[in-house]
């Protein structure tokens, strides 16, 4: 009689602690792998950004001259002949390429100079704060060192209104007139709940912008589409500037000094009987449910700006946007005629 023998293989049971350990090891490996991938992508993006910036710098050399203002140089571009000299002051972090319709039009009748503020466009960085008062010091030094003598008509767009206001108050004998193209009101960011909310939103974005640009994401995502309304060469140069890391850095620096600049313009006060023209756009692309309220607030503050001089006028350009007064040929013609 045969004997059947049964061999029982023991079943190995894993404790919950052992299973959790294995899962943690797997998760850790995945996280390390993901971190390595992100580092590699970041390095690749930063390399791509650096190469693209060098390529664009070679493709778009400065059209004007670089003038020393005390250890760093600002880019100045003047054309035309005559007096008074018109000085063009750009909006926040904008290079002088945005004046490519207005500058040659004005140059038909007088000399007109555009420049890049420190850190902007073809200008070198400044170690000084990026508020309106410091910008006025730099502009005044720039004009002196470049032998550009007054009298001046100052033309400011957007943030440039604060700078030209402070300049006119600080050097009233040099300035014979002001033209403000849809410029900021000194209380734009503080007077209303909507303005305060918008300021905080832009402030938060300004803090992360440089890091995003540094690894090439601004350029790769085409976050800033080409401004096709400008002349082709100017549009390409301006697009190249918007895609740089420096644009996001100086944009952040200028915006983070916005309240200081606004306070300086507010302190500058009235302009006496200095000729002043306030040109106002009517379409700012506000959300549909807020358009009526916000446009009414804008028009009110623009009208207030016109009261800063006893010799002023306001011109409302129906259908114009904040940017079109500079970059669209039709609206820029209105600005040039002003």
Short mmCIF file of N, CA and C in Angstrom, two decimals, residues 169-245:
data_model
loop_
_atom_site.label_atom_id
_atom_site.label_comp_id
_atom_site.label_asym_id
_atom_site.label_seq_id
_atom_site.Cartn_x
_atom_site.Cartn_y
_atom_site.Cartn_z
N UNK A 169 7.41 118.80 -12.68
CA UNK A 169 7.39 119.48 -11.38
C UNK A 169 8.80 119.78 -10.88
N UNK A 170 9.73 118.88 -11.18
CA UNK A 170 11.10 119.06 -10.69
C UNK A 170 11.91 120.03 -11.55
N UNK A 171 11.62 120.06 -12.86
CA UNK A 171 12.35 120.93 -13.78
C UNK A 171 11.38 121.76 -14.61
N UNK A 172 10.60 122.61 -13.97
CA UNK A 172 9.54 123.35 -14.68
C UNK A 172 10.07 124.30 -15.74
N UNK A 173 11.29 124.81 -15.58
CA UNK A 173 11.82 125.75 -16.58
C UNK A 173 12.27 125.04 -17.85
N UNK A 174 12.39 123.73 -17.80
CA UNK A 174 12.83 122.97 -18.98
C UNK A 174 11.66 122.50 -19.83
N UNK A 175 10.47 122.44 -19.25
CA UNK A 175 9.32 121.81 -19.91
C UNK A 175 8.33 122.88 -20.36
N UNK A 176 7.98 122.84 -21.64
CA UNK A 176 7.04 123.82 -22.18
C UNK A 176 5.69 123.20 -22.53
N UNK A 177 5.54 121.90 -22.28
CA UNK A 177 4.26 121.27 -22.55
C UNK A 177 4.29 119.79 -22.23
N UNK A 178 3.10 119.24 -21.98
CA UNK A 178 2.94 117.82 -21.68
C UNK A 178 1.82 117.25 -22.53
N UNK A 179 2.04 116.04 -23.04
CA UNK A 179 0.99 115.28 -23.71
C UNK A 179 0.92 113.93 -23.01
N UNK A 180 -0.25 113.60 -22.49
CA UNK A 180 -0.43 112.35 -21.77
C UNK A 180 -1.36 111.43 -22.55
N UNK A 181 -0.84 110.28 -22.95
CA UNK A 181 -1.60 109.32 -23.74
C UNK A 181 -2.15 108.22 -22.82
N UNK A 182 -3.40 108.36 -22.44
CA UNK A 182 -4.09 107.38 -21.60
C UNK A 182 -3.22 106.98 -20.41
N UNK A 183 -2.73 108.00 -19.69
CA UNK A 183 -1.76 107.74 -18.63
C UNK A 183 -2.44 107.30 -17.33
N UNK A 184 -1.64 106.75 -16.45
CA UNK A 184 -2.13 106.35 -15.15
C UNK A 184 -2.48 107.57 -14.29
N UNK A 185 -3.52 107.42 -13.51
CA UNK A 185 -3.85 108.40 -12.48
C UNK A 185 -3.10 107.99 -11.21
N UNK A 186 -2.56 108.93 -10.44
CA UNK A 186 -1.82 108.55 -9.24
C UNK A 186 -2.61 107.72 -8.24
N UNK A 187 -3.96 107.80 -8.30
CA UNK A 187 -4.77 107.02 -7.37
C UNK A 187 -5.45 105.83 -8.06
N UNK A 188 -4.95 105.46 -9.22
CA UNK A 188 -5.55 104.38 -9.99
C UNK A 188 -5.62 103.07 -9.21
N UNK A 189 -4.58 102.78 -8.43
CA UNK A 189 -4.49 101.49 -7.74
C UNK A 189 -5.02 101.54 -6.31
N UNK A 190 -5.39 102.71 -5.83
CA UNK A 190 -5.74 102.82 -4.40
C UNK A 190 -7.13 103.38 -4.14
N UNK A 191 -7.74 104.06 -5.09
CA UNK A 191 -8.99 104.77 -4.81
C UNK A 191 -10.18 103.84 -4.69
N UNK A 192 -10.29 102.85 -5.55
CA UNK A 192 -11.49 102.02 -5.62
C UNK A 192 -11.18 100.58 -5.24
N UNK A 193 -12.19 99.82 -4.80
CA UNK A 193 -11.97 98.39 -4.52
C UNK A 193 -11.48 97.64 -5.75
N UNK A 194 -12.02 97.99 -6.91
CA UNK A 194 -11.60 97.32 -8.14
C UNK A 194 -10.13 97.58 -8.43
N UNK A 195 -9.70 98.82 -8.24
CA UNK A 195 -8.30 99.16 -8.48
C UNK A 195 -7.37 98.45 -7.52
N UNK A 196 -7.76 98.38 -6.27
CA UNK A 196 -6.93 97.69 -5.27
C UNK A 196 -6.82 96.20 -5.56
N UNK A 197 -7.93 95.59 -5.99
CA UNK A 197 -7.91 94.17 -6.31
C UNK A 197 -7.03 93.90 -7.53
N UNK A 198 -7.14 94.75 -8.54
CA UNK A 198 -6.33 94.59 -9.74
C UNK A 198 -4.84 94.75 -9.41
N UNK A 199 -4.53 95.70 -8.55
CA UNK A 199 -3.13 95.91 -8.15
C UNK A 199 -2.56 94.66 -7.49
N UNK A 200 -3.31 94.06 -6.56
CA UNK A 200 -2.83 92.87 -5.86
C UNK A 200 -2.65 91.70 -6.82
N UNK A 201 -3.56 91.57 -7.78
CA UNK A 201 -3.45 90.48 -8.75
C UNK A 201 -2.20 90.64 -9.61
N UNK A 202 -1.97 91.84 -10.12
CA UNK A 202 -0.79 92.07 -10.96
C UNK A 202 0.49 91.93 -10.14
N UNK A 203 0.45 92.37 -8.89
CA UNK A 203 1.62 92.27 -8.02
C UNK A 203 2.02 90.81 -7.83
N UNK A 204 1.04 89.94 -7.60
CA UNK A 204 1.34 88.51 -7.43
C UNK A 204 1.95 87.93 -8.70
N UNK A 205 1.38 88.27 -9.84
CA UNK A 205 1.91 87.77 -11.10
C UNK A 205 3.33 88.28 -11.36
N UNK A 206 3.59 89.53 -10.97
CA UNK A 206 4.91 90.10 -11.22
C UNK A 206 6.00 89.37 -10.46
N UNK A 207 5.64 88.75 -9.35
CA UNK A 207 6.64 88.07 -8.53
C UNK A 207 7.07 86.72 -9.10
N UNK A 208 6.20 86.09 -9.88
CA UNK A 208 6.56 84.79 -10.45
C UNK A 208 7.03 84.90 -11.90
N UNK A 209 6.75 86.04 -12.53
CA UNK A 209 7.09 86.20 -13.95
C UNK A 209 8.55 85.96 -14.29
N UNK A 210 9.51 86.54 -13.54
CA UNK A 210 10.92 86.33 -13.89
C UNK A 210 11.34 84.86 -13.87
N UNK A 211 10.87 84.09 -12.90
CA UNK A 211 11.24 82.68 -12.82
C UNK A 211 10.68 81.90 -14.00
N UNK A 212 9.47 82.21 -14.38
CA UNK A 212 8.85 81.52 -15.52
C UNK A 212 9.59 81.87 -16.81
N UNK A 213 9.98 83.13 -16.96
CA UNK A 213 10.71 83.55 -18.16
C UNK A 213 12.10 82.95 -18.21
N UNK A 214 12.73 82.79 -17.05
CA UNK A 214 14.11 82.33 -16.99
C UNK A 214 14.27 80.93 -17.58
N UNK A 215 13.25 80.09 -17.47
CA UNK A 215 13.35 78.73 -18.02
C UNK A 215 12.65 78.62 -19.37
N UNK A 216 12.38 79.76 -19.99
CA UNK A 216 11.91 79.78 -21.36
C UNK A 216 10.43 79.58 -21.57
N UNK A 217 9.63 79.49 -20.49
CA UNK A 217 8.22 79.19 -20.66
C UNK A 217 7.43 80.33 -21.29
N UNK A 218 7.82 81.57 -21.02
CA UNK A 218 7.15 82.71 -21.64
C UNK A 218 7.33 82.64 -23.15
N UNK A 219 8.54 82.39 -23.58
CA UNK A 219 8.85 82.32 -25.01
C UNK A 219 8.17 81.11 -25.65
N UNK A 220 8.30 79.94 -25.02
CA UNK A 220 7.77 78.71 -25.60
C UNK A 220 6.25 78.74 -25.71
N UNK A 221 5.59 79.36 -24.75
CA UNK A 221 4.13 79.41 -24.76
C UNK A 221 3.58 80.54 -25.62
N UNK A 222 4.48 81.37 -26.16
CA UNK A 222 4.06 82.56 -26.92
C UNK A 222 3.08 83.39 -26.09
N UNK A 223 3.42 83.56 -24.82
CA UNK A 223 2.56 84.29 -23.88
C UNK A 223 2.28 85.70 -24.38
N UNK A 224 3.30 86.33 -24.96
CA UNK A 224 3.12 87.66 -25.56
C UNK A 224 3.10 87.50 -27.08
N UNK A 225 1.92 87.56 -27.70
CA UNK A 225 1.87 87.44 -29.16
C UNK A 225 2.48 88.67 -29.81
N UNK A 226 2.92 88.55 -31.06
CA UNK A 226 3.50 89.71 -31.75
C UNK A 226 2.50 90.86 -31.84
N UNK A 227 3.01 92.08 -31.69
CA UNK A 227 2.17 93.28 -31.84
C UNK A 227 2.19 93.64 -33.32
N UNK A 228 1.30 93.00 -34.07
CA UNK A 228 1.34 93.10 -35.53
C UNK A 228 0.94 94.48 -36.04
N UNK A 229 0.36 95.31 -35.17
CA UNK A 229 -0.04 96.64 -35.60
C UNK A 229 1.15 97.57 -35.80
N UNK A 230 2.29 97.25 -35.19
CA UNK A 230 3.50 98.05 -35.38
C UNK A 230 4.11 97.77 -36.75
N UNK A 231 4.98 98.66 -37.25
CA UNK A 231 5.73 98.35 -38.46
C UNK A 231 6.48 97.03 -38.26
N UNK A 232 6.67 96.22 -39.31
CA UNK A 232 7.21 94.87 -39.16
C UNK A 232 8.52 94.77 -38.37
N UNK A 233 9.50 95.61 -38.68
CA UNK A 233 10.78 95.53 -37.98
C UNK A 233 10.61 95.89 -36.50
N UNK A 234 9.82 96.91 -36.23
CA UNK A 234 9.58 97.31 -34.84
C UNK A 234 8.81 96.22 -34.09
N UNK A 235 7.85 95.59 -34.76
CA UNK A 235 7.08 94.52 -34.14
C UNK A 235 7.98 93.35 -33.76
N UNK A 236 8.90 93.01 -34.65
CA UNK A 236 9.82 91.90 -34.37
C UNK A 236 10.76 92.25 -33.21
N UNK A 237 11.26 93.49 -33.20
CA UNK A 237 12.16 93.91 -32.12
C UNK A 237 11.43 93.95 -30.78
N UNK A 238 10.19 94.41 -30.80
CA UNK A 238 9.42 94.50 -29.56
C UNK A 238 9.07 93.11 -29.04
N UNK A 239 8.71 92.21 -29.94
CA UNK A 239 8.43 90.83 -29.55
C UNK A 239 9.67 90.19 -28.93
N UNK A 240 10.83 90.44 -29.53
CA UNK A 240 12.08 89.89 -28.99
C UNK A 240 12.32 90.40 -27.57
N UNK A 241 12.01 91.68 -27.32
CA UNK A 241 12.17 92.24 -25.99
C UNK A 241 11.20 91.60 -24.99
N UNK A 242 9.95 91.44 -25.37
CA UNK A 242 8.95 90.88 -24.46
C UNK A 242 9.29 89.45 -24.04
N UNK A 243 10.01 88.72 -24.89
CA UNK A 243 10.35 87.33 -24.59
C UNK A 243 11.59 87.19 -23.71
N UNK A 244 12.27 88.28 -23.41
CA UNK A 244 13.49 88.19 -22.60
C UNK A 244 13.15 88.03 -21.12
N UNK A 245 14.10 87.47 -20.40
CA UNK A 245 13.98 87.40 -18.94
C UNK A 245 14.03 88.80 -18.34
#
